[in-house]
Short mmCIF file of the N, C-alpha and C atoms (twelve columns), coordinates in Angstrom:
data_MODEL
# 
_entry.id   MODEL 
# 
loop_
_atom_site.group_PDB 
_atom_site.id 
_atom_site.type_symbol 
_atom_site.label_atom_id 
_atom_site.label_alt_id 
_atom_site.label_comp_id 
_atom_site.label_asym_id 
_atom_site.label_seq_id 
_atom_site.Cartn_x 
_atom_site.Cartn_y 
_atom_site.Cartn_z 
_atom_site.pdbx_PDB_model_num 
ATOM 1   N N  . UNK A 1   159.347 23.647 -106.963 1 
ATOM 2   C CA . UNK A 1   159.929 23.363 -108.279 1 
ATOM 3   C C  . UNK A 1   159.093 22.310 -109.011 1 
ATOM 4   N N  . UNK A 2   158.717 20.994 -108.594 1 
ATOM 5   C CA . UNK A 2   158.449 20.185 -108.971 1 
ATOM 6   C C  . UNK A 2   156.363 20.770 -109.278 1 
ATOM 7   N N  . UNK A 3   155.958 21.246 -108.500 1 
ATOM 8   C CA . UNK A 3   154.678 21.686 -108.222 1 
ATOM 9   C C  . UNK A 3   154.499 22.762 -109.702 1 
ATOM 10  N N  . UNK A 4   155.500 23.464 -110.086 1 
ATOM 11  C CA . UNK A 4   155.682 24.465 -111.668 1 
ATOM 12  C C  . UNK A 4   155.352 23.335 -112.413 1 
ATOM 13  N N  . UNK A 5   156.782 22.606 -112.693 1 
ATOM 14  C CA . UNK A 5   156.775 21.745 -113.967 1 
ATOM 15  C C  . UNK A 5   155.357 21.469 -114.194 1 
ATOM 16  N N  . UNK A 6   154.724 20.852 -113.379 1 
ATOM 17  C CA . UNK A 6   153.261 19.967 -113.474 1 
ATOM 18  C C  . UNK A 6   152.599 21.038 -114.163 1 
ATOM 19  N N  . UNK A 7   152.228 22.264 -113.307 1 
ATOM 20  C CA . UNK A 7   151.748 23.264 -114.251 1 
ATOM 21  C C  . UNK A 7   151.741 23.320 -115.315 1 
ATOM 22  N N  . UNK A 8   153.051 23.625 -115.678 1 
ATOM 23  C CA . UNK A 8   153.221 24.226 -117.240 1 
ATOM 24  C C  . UNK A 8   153.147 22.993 -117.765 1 
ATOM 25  N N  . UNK A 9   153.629 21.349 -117.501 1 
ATOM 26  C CA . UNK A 9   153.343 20.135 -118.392 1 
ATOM 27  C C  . UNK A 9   151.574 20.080 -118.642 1 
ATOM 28  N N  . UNK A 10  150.774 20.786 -117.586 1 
ATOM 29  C CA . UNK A 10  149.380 20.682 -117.691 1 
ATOM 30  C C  . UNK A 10  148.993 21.885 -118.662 1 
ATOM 31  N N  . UNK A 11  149.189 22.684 -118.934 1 
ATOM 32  C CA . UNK A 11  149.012 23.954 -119.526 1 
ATOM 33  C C  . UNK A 11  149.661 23.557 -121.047 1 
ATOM 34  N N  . UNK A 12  150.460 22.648 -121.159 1 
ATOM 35  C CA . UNK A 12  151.064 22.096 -122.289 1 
ATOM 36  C C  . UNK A 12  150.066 21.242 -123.234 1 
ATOM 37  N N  . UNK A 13  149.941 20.627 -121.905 1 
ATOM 38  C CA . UNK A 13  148.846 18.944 -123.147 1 
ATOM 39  C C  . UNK A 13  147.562 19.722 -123.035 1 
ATOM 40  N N  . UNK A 14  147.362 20.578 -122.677 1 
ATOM 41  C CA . UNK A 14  145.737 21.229 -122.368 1 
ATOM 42  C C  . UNK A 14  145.484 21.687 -124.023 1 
ATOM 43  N N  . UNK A 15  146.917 22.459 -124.306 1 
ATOM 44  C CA . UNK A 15  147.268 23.485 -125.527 1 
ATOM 45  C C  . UNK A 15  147.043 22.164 -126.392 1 
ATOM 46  N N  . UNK A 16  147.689 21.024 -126.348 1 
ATOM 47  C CA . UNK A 16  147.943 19.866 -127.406 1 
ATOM 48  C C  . UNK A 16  146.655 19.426 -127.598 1 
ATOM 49  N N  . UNK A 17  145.923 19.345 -126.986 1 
ATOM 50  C CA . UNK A 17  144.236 18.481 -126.916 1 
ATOM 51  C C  . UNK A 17  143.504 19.388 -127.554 1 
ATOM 52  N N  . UNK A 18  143.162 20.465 -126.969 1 
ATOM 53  C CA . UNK A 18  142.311 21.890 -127.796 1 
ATOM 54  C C  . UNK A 18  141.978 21.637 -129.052 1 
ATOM 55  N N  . UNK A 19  141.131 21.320 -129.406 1 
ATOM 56  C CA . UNK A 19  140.371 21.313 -130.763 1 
ATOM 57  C C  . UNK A 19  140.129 22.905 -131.984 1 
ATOM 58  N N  . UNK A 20  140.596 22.817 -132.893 1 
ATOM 59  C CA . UNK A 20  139.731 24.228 -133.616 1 
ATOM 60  C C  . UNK A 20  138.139 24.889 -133.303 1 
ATOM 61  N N  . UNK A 21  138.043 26.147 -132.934 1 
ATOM 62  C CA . UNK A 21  136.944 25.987 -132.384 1 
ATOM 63  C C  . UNK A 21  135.307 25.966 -133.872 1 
ATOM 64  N N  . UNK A 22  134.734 26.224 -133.858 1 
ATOM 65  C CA . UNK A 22  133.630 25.586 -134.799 1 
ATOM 66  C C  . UNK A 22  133.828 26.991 -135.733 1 
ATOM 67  N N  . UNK A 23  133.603 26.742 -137.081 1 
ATOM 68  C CA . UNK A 23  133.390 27.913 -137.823 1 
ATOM 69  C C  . UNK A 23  132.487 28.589 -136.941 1 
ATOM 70  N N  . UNK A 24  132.374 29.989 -137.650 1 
ATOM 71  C CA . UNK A 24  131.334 30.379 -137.114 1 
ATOM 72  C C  . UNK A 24  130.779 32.057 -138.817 1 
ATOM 73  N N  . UNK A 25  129.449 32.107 -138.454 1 
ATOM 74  C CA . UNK A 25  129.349 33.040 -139.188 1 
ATOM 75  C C  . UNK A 25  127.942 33.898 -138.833 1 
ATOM 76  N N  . UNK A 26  128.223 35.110 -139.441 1 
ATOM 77  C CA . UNK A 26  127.228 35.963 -138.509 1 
ATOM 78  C C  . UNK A 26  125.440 35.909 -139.139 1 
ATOM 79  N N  . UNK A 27  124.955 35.664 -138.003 1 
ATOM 80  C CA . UNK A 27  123.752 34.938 -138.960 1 
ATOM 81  C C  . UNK A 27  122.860 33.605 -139.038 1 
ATOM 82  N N  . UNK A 28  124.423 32.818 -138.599 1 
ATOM 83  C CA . UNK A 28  124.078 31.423 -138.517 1 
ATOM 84  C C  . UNK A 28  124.358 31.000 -137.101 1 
ATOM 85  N N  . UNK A 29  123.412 29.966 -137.022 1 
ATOM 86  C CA . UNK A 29  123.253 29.802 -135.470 1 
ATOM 87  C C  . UNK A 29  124.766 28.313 -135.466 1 
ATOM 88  N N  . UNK A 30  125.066 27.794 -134.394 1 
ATOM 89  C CA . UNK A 30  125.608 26.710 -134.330 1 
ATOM 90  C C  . UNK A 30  125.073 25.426 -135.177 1 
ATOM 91  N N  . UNK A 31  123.865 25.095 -134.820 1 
ATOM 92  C CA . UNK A 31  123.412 24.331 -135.677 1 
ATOM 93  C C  . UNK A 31  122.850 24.337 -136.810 1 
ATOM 94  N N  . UNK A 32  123.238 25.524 -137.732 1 
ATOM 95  C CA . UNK A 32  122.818 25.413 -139.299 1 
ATOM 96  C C  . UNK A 32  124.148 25.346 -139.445 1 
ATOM 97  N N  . UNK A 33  124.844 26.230 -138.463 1 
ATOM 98  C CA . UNK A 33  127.027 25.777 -139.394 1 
ATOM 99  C C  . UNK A 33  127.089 24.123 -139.167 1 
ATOM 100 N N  . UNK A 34  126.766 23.546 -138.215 1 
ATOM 101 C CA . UNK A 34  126.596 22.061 -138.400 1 
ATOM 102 C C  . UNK A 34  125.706 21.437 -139.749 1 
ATOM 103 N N  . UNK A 35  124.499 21.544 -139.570 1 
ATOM 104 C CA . UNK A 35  123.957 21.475 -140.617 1 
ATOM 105 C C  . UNK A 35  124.490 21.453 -142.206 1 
ATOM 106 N N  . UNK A 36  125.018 22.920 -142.715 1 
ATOM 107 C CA . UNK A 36  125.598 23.123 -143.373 1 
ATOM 108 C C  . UNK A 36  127.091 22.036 -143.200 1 
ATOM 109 N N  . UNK A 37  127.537 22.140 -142.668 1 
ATOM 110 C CA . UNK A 37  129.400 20.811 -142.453 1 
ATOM 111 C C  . UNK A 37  128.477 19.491 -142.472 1 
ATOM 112 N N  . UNK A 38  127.819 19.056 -142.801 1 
ATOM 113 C CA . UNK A 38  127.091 17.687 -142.990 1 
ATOM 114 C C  . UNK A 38  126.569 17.365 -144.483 1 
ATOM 115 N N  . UNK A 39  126.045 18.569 -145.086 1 
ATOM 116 C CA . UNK A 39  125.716 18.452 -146.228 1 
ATOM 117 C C  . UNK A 39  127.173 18.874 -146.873 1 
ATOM 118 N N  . UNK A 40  128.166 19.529 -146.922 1 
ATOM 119 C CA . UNK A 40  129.338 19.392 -147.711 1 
ATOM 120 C C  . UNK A 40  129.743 18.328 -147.047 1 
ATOM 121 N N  . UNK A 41  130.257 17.678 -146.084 1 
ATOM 122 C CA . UNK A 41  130.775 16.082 -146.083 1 
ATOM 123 C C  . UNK A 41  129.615 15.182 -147.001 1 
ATOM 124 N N  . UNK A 42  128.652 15.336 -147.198 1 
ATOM 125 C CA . UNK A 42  127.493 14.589 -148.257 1 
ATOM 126 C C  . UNK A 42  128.339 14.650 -149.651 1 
ATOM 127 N N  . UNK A 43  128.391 16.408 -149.949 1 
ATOM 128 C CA . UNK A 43  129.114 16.795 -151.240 1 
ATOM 129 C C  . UNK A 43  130.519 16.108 -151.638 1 
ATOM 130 N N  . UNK A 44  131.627 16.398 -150.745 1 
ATOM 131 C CA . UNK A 44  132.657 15.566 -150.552 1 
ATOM 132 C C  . UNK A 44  132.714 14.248 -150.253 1 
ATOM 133 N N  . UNK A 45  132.276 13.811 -151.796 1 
ATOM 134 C CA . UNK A 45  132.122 12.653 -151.824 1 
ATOM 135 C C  . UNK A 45  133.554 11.449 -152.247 1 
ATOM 136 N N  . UNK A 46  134.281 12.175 -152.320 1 
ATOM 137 C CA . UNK A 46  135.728 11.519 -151.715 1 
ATOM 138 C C  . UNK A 46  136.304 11.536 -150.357 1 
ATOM 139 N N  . UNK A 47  135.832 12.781 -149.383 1 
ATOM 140 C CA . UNK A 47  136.485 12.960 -148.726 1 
ATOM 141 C C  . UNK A 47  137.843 13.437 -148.147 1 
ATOM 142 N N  . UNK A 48  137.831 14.186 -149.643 1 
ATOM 143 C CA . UNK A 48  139.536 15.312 -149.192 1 
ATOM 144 C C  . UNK A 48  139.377 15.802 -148.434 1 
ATOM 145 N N  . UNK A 49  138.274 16.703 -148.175 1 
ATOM 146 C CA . UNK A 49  137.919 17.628 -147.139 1 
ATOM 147 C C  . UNK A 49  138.344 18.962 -147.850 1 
ATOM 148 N N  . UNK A 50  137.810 18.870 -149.364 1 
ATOM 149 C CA . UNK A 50  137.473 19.409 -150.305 1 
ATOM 150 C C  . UNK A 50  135.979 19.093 -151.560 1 
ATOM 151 N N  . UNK A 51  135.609 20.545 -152.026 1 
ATOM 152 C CA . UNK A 51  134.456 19.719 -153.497 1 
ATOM 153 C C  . UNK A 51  134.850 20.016 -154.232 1 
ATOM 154 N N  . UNK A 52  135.180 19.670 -154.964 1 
ATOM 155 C CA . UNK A 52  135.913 19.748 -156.765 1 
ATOM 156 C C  . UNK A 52  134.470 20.131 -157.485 1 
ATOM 157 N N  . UNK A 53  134.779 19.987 -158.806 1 
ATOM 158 C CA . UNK A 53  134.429 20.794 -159.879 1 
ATOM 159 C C  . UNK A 53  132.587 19.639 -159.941 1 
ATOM 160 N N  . UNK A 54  133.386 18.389 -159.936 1 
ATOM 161 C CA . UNK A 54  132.454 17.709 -160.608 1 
ATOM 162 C C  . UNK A 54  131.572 16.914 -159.382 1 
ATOM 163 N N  . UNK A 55  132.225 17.084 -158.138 1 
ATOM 164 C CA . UNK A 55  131.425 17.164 -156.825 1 
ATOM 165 C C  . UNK A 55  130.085 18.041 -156.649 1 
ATOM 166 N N  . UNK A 56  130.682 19.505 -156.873 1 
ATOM 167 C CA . UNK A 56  129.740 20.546 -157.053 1 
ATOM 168 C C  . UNK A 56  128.850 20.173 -157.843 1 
ATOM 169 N N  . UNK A 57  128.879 19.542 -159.231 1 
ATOM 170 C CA . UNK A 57  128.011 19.641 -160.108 1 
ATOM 171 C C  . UNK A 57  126.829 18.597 -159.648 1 
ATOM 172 N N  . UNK A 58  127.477 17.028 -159.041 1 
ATOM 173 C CA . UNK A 58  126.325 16.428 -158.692 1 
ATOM 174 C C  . UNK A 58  125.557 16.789 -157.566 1 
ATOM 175 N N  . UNK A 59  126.381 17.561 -156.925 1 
ATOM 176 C CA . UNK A 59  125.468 18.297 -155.411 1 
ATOM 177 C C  . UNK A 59  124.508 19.243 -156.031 1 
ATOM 178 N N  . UNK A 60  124.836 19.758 -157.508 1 
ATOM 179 C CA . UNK A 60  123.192 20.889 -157.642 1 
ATOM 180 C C  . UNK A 60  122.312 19.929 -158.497 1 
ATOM 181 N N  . UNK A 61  123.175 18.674 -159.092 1 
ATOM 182 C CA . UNK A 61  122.244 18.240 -159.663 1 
ATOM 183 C C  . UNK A 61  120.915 17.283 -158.998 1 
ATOM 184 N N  . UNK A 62  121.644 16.757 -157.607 1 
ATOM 185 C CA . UNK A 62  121.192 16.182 -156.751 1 
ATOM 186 C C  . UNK A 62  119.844 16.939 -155.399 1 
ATOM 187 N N  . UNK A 63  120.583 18.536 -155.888 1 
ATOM 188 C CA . UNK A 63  119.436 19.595 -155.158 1 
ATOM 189 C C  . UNK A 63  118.260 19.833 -156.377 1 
ATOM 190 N N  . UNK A 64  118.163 19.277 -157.600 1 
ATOM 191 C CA . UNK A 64  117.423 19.600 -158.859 1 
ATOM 192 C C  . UNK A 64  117.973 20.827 -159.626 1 
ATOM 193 N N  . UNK A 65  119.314 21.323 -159.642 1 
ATOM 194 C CA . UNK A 65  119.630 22.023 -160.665 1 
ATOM 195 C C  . UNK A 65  120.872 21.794 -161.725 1 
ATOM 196 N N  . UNK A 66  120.070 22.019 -162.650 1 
ATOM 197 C CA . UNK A 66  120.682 21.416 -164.050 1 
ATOM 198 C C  . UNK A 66  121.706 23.185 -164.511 1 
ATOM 199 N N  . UNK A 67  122.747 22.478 -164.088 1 
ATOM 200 C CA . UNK A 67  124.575 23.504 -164.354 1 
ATOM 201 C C  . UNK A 67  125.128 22.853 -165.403 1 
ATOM 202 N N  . UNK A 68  125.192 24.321 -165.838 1 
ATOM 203 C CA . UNK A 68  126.393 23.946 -166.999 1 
ATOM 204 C C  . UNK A 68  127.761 23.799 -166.487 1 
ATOM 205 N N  . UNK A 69  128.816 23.578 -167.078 1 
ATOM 206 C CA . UNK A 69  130.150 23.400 -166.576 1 
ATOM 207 C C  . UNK A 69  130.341 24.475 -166.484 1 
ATOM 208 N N  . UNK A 70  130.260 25.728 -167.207 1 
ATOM 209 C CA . UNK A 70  131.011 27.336 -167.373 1 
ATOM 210 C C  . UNK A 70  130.203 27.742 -166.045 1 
ATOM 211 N N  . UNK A 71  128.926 27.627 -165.479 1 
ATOM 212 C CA . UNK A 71  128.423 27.458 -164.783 1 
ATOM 213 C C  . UNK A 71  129.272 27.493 -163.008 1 
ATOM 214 N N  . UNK A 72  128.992 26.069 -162.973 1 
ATOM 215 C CA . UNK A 72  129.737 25.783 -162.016 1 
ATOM 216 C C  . UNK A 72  131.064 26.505 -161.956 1 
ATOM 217 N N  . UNK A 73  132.187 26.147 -162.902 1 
ATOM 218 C CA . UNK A 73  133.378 26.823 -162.831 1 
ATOM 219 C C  . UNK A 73  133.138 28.178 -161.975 1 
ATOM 220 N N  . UNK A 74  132.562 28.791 -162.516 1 
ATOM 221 C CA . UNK A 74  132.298 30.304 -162.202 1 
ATOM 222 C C  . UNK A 74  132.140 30.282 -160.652 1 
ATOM 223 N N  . UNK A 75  131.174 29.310 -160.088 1 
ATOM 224 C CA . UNK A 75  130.731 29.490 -158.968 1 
ATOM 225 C C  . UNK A 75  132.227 29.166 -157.514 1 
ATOM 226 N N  . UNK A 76  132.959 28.374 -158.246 1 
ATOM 227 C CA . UNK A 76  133.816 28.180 -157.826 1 
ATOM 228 C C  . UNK A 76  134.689 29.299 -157.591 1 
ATOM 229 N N  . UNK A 77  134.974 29.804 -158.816 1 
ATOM 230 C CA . UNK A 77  136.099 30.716 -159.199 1 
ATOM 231 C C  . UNK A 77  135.784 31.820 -158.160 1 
ATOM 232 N N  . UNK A 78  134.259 32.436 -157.655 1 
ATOM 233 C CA . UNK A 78  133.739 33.416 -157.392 1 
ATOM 234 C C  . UNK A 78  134.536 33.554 -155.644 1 
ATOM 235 N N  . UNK A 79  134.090 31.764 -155.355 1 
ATOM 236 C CA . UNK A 79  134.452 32.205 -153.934 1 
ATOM 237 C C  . UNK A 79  135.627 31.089 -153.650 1 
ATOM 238 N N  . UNK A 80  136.432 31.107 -154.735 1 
ATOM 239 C CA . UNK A 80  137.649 30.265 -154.559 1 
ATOM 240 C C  . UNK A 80  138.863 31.228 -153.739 1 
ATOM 241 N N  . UNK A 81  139.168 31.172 -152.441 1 
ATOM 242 C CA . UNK A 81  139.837 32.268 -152.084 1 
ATOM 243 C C  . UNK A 81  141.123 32.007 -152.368 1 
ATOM 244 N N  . UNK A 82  141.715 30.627 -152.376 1 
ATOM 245 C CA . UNK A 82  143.440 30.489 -152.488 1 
ATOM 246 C C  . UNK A 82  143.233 29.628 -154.127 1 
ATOM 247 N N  . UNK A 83  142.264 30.015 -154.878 1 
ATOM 248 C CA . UNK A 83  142.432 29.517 -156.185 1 
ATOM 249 C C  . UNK A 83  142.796 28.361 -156.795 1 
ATOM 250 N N  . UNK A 84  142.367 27.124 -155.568 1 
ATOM 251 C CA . UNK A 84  143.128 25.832 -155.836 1 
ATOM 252 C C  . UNK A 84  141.835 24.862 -156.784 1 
ATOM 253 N N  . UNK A 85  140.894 25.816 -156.971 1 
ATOM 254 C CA . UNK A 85  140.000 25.151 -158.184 1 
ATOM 255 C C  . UNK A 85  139.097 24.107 -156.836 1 
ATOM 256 N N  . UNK A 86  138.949 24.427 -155.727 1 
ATOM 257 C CA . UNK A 86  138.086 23.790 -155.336 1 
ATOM 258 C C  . UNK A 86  137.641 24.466 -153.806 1 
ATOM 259 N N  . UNK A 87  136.712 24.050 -153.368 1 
ATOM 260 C CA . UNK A 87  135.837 24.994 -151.874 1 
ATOM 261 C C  . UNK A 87  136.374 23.752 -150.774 1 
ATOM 262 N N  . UNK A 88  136.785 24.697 -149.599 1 
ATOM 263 C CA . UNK A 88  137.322 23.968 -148.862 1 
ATOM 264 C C  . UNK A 88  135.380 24.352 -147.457 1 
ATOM 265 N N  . UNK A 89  135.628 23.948 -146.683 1 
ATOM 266 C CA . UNK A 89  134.427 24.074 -145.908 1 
ATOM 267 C C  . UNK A 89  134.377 25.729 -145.657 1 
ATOM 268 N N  . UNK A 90  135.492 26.314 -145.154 1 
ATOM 269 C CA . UNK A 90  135.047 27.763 -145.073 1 
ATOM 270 C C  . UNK A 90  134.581 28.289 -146.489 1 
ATOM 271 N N  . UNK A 91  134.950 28.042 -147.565 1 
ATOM 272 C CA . UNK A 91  135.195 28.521 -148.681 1 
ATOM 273 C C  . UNK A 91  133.284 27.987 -148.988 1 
ATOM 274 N N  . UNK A 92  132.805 27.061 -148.492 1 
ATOM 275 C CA . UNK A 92  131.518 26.548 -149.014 1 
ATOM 276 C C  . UNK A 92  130.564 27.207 -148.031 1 
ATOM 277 N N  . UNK A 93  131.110 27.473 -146.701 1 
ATOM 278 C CA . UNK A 93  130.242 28.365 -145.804 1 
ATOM 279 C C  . UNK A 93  130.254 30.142 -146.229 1 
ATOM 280 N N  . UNK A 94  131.214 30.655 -146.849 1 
ATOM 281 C CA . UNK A 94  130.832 31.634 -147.275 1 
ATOM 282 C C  . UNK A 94  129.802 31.412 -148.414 1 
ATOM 283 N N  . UNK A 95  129.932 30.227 -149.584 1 
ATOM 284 C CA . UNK A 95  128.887 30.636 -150.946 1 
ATOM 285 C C  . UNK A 95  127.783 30.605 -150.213 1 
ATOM 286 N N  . UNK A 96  127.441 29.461 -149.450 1 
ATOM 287 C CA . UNK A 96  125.761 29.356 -148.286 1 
ATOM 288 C C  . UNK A 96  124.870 30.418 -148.117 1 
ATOM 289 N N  . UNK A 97  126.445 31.425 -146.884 1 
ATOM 290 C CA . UNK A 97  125.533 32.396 -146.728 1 
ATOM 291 C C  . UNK A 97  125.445 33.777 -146.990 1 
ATOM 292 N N  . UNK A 98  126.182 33.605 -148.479 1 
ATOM 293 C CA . UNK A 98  125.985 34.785 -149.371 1 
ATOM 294 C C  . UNK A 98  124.536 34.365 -150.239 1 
ATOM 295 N N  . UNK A 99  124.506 32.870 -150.369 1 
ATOM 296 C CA . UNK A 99  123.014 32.639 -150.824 1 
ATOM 297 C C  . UNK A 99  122.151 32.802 -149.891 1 
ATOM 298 N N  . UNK A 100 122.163 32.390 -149.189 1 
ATOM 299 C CA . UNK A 100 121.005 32.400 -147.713 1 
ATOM 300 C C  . UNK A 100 121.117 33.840 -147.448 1 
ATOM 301 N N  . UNK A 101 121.801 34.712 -147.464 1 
ATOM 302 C CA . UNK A 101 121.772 36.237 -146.981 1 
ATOM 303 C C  . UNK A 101 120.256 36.928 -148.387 1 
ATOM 304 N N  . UNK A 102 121.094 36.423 -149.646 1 
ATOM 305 C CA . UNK A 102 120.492 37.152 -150.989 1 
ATOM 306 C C  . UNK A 102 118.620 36.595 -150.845 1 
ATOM 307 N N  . UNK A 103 118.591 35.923 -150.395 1 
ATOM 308 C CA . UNK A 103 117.209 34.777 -150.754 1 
ATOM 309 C C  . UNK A 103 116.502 35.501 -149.894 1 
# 
């Protein structure tokens, strides 16, 4: 009896500790999806663990490209999947490597 409990209390906190496991996408090795989650924490420059409108804009302006606002918006809008007006990390790993696929 006592020899179960332990079990399942171990099988419990095992479940509680478990981390999300790493994005992943087809294409990209482990360390460019790292790569890539380093330069949007750069972008997220508040740190919601979101990039807003005007995040985005200094991240292309900061890569050397000069965006318009209708611009950006758009880019957002394109791969905004729950429409909250901003890229969450999956949401910024798909624009990546729909660019990195096209290039």
């Amino acid at each position: 009896e006592g020899k179960g409990q332990r079990e399942e209390s171990t099988k419990m906190s095992e479940g509680l500790v478990a981390s999300k496991p790493p994005a992943r996408r087809p294409g990209l090795t482990e360390n460019e999806v790292e790569e890539l989650r380093q330069a949007f924490n750069l972008f997220d420059q508040d740190g919601s663990g979101t990039i807003d409108i005007n995040e985005l804009k200094a991240a292309m302006q900061s890569l050397g490209f000069e965006q318009k606002n209708h611009t950006i918006y758009q880019m957002i809008k394109d791969i905004d999947k729950d429409e909250n007006g901003e890229l969450d990390f999956d949401e910024f790993l798909d624009l990546m490597t729909s660019r990195l696929a096209g290039s």
